PDB file of C-alpha atoms in Angstrom:
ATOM      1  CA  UNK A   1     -14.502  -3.671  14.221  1.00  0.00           C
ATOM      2  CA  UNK A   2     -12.026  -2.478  11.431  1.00  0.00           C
ATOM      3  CA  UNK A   3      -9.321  -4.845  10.100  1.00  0.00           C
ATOM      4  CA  UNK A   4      -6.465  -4.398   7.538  1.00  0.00           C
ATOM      5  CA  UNK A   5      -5.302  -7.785   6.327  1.00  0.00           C
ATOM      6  CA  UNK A   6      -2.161  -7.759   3.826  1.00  0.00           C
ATOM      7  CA  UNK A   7      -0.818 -10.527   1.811  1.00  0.00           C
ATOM      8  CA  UNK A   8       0.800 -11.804  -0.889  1.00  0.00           C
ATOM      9  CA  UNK A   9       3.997 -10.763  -0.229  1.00  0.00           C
ATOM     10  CA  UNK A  10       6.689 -13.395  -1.127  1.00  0.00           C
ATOM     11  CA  UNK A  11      10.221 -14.161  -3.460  1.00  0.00           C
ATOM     12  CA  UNK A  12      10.511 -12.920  -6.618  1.00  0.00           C
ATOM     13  CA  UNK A  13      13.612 -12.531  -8.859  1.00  0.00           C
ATOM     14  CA  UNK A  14      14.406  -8.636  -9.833  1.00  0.00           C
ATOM     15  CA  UNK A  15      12.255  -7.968 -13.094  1.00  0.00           C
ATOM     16  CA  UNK A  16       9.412 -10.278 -11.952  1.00  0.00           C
ATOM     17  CA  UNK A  17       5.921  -9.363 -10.476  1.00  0.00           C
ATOM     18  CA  UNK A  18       3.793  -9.430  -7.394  1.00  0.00           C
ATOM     19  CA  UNK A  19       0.214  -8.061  -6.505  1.00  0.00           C
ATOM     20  CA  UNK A  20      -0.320  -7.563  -2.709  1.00  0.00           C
ATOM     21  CA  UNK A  21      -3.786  -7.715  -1.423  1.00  0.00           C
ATOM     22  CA  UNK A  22      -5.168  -5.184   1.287  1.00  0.00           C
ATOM     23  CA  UNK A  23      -8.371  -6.382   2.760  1.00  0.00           C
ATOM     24  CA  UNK A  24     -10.563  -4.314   4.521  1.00  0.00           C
ATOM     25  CA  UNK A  25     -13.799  -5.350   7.145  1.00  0.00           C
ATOM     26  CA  UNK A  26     -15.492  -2.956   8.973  1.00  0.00           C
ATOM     27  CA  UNK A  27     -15.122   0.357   6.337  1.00  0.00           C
ATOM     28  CA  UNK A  28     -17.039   1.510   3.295  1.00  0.00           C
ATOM     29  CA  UNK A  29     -14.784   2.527   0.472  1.00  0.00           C
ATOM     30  CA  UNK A  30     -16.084   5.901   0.205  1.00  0.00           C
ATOM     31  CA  UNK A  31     -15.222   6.347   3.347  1.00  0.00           C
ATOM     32  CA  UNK A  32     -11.962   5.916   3.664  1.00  0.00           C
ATOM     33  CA  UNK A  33      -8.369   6.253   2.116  1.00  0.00           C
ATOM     34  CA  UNK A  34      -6.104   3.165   1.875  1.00  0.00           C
ATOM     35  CA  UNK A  35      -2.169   4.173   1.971  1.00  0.00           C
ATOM     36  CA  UNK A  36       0.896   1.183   1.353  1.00  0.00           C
ATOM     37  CA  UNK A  37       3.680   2.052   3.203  1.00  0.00           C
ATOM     38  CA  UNK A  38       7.003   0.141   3.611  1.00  0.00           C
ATOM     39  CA  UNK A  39      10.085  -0.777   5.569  1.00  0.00           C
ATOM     40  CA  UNK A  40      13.350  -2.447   4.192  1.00  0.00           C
ATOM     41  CA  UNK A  41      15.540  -4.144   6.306  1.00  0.00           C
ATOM     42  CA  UNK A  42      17.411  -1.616   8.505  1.00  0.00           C
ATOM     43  CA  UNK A  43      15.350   0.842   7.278  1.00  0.00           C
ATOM     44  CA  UNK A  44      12.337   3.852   8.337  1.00  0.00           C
ATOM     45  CA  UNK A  45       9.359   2.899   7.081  1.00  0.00           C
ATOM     46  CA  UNK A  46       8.297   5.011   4.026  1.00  0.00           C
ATOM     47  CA  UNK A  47       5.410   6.156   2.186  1.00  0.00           C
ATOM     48  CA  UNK A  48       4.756   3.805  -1.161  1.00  0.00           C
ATOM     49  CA  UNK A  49       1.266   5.154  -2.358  1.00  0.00           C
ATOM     50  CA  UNK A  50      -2.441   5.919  -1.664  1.00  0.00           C
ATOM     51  CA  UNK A  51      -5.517   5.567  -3.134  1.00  0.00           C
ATOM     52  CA  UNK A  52      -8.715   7.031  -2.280  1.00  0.00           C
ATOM     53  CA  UNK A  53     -12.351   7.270  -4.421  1.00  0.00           C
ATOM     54  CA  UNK A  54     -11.691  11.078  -4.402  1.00  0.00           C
ATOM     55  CA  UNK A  55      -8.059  11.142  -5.268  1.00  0.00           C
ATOM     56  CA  UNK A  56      -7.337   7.986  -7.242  1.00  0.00           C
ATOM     57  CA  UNK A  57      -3.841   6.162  -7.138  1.00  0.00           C
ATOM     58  CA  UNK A  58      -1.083   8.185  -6.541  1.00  0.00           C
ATOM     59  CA  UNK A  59       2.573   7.400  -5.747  1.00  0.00           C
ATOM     60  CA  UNK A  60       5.244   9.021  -3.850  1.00  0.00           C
ATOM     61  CA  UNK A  61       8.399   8.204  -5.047  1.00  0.00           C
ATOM     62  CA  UNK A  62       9.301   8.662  -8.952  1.00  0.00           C
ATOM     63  CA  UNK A  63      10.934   4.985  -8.918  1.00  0.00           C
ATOM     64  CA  UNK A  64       7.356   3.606  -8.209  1.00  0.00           C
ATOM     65  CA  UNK A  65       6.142   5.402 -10.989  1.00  0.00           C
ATOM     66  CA  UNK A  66       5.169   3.082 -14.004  1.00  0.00           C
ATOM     67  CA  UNK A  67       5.937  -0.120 -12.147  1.00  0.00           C
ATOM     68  CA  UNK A  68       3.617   0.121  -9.263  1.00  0.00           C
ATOM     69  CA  UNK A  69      -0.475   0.512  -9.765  1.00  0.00           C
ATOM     70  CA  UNK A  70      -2.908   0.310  -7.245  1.00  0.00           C
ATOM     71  CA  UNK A  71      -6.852  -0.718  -7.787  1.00  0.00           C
ATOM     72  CA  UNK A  72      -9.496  -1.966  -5.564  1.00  0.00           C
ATOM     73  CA  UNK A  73     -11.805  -5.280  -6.662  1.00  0.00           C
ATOM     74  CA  UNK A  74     -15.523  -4.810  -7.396  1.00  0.00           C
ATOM     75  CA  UNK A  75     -16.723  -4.961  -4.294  1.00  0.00           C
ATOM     76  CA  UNK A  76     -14.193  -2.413  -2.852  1.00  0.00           C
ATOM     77  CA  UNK A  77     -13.174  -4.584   0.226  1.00  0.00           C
ATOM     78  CA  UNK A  78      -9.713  -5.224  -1.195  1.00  0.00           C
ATOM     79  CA  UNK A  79      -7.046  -3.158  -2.497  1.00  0.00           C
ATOM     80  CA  UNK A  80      -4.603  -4.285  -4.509  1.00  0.00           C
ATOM     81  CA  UNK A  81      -0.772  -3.036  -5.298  1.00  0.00           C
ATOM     82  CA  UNK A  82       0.800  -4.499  -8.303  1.00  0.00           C
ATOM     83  CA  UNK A  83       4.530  -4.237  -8.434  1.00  0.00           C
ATOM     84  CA  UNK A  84       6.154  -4.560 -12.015  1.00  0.00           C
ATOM     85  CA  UNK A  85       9.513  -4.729 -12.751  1.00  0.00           C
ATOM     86  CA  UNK A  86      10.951  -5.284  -9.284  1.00  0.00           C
ATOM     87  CA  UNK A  87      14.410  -4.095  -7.789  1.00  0.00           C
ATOM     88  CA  UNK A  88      16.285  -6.032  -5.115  1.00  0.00           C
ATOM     89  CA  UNK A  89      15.442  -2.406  -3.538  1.00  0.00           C
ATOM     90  CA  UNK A  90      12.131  -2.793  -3.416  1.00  0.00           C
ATOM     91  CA  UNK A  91      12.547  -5.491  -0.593  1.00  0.00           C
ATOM     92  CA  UNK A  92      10.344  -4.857   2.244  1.00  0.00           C
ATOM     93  CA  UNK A  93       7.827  -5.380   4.357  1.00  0.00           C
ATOM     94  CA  UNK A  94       4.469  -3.764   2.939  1.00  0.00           C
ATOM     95  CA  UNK A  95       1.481  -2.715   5.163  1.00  0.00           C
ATOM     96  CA  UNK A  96      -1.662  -0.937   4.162  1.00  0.00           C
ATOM     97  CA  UNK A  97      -3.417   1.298   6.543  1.00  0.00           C
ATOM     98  CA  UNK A  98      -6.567   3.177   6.635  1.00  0.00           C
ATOM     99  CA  UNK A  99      -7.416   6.882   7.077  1.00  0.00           C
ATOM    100  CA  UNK A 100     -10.856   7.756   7.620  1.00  0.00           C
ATOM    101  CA  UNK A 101     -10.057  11.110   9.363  1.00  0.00           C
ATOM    102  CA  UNK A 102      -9.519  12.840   6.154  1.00  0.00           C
ATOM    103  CA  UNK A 103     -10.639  11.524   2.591  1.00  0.00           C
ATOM    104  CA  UNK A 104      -7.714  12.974   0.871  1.00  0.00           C
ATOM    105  CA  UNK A 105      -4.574  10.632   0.316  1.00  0.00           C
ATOM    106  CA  UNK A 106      -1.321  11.373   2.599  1.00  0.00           C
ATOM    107  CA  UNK A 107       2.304  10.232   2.709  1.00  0.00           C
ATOM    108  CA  UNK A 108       1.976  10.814   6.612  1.00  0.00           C
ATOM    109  CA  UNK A 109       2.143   7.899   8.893  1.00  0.00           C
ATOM    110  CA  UNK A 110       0.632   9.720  11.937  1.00  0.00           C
ATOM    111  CA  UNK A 111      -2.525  10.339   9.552  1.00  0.00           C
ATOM    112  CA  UNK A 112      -3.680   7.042   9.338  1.00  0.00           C
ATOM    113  CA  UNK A 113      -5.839   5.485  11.430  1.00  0.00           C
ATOM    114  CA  UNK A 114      -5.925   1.474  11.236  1.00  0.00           C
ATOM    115  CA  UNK A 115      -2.967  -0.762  10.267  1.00  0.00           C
ATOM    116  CA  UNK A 116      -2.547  -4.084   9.185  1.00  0.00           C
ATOM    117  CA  UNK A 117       0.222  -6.744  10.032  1.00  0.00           C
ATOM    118  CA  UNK A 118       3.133  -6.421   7.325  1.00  0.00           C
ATOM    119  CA  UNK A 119       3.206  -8.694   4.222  1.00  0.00           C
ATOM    120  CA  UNK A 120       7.119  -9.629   3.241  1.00  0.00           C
ATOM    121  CA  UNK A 121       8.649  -9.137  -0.432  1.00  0.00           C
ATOM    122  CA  UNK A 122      11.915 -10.279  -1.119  1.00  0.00           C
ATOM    123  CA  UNK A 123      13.541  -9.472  -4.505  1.00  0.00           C
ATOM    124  CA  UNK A 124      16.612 -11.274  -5.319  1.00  0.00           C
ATOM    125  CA  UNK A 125      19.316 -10.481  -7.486  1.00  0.00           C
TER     126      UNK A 125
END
């Protein structure tokens, strides 16, 4: 049984930090590709990053660049997104999904397989 669980999500005051956790049951890390996306509030959901043991990190949007980095802990069950330098316009809700129908990293919703529930980050002003 796969499962995607995503936390660490929370308040945080623009310029401040926050590492999100993605972890994954049920999936070997070489066998699959773990993508962020995001929605803000009134908002499509978009495509924040990917990271895959082929591929590496990579991010989609140049404003991610240099503040965001993604990573996975020794045991690659959990991914991890560290934000830098947040922007009230980075509020969202994060998920992290799964792809194991490709091993290459995607900014494509419909190409992922497994989702978990949304973790909330609010960046003040």
């Amino acid at each position: 049984d796969v499962q995607l669980q995503a936390s660490g999500g929370g308040l945080v005051q623009a310029g401040g930090s926050l590492r999100l956790s993605c972890a994954v049951s049920g999936l070997r890390f070489d066998d699959y590709v773990i993508g962020w996306f995001r929605r803000a509030p009134g908002k499509e959901r978009e495509a924040v990053g990917c990271i895959s043991s082929s591929d590496g990190e990579e991010f989609y949007k140049d404003s991610m660049k240099g503040r965001f980095t993604m990573s996975t802990d020794y045991s690659k069950t959990t991914v991890y997104l560290q934000m830098n330098k947040l922007r009230p316009e980075d509020t969202a809700d994060y998920y992290c999904t799964a792809r194991i129908t490709g091993l290459t990293c995607s900014r494509y919703e419909f190409e992922y397989d497994y989702w978990g529930q949304g973790t909330q980050v609010t960046v003040s002003s």
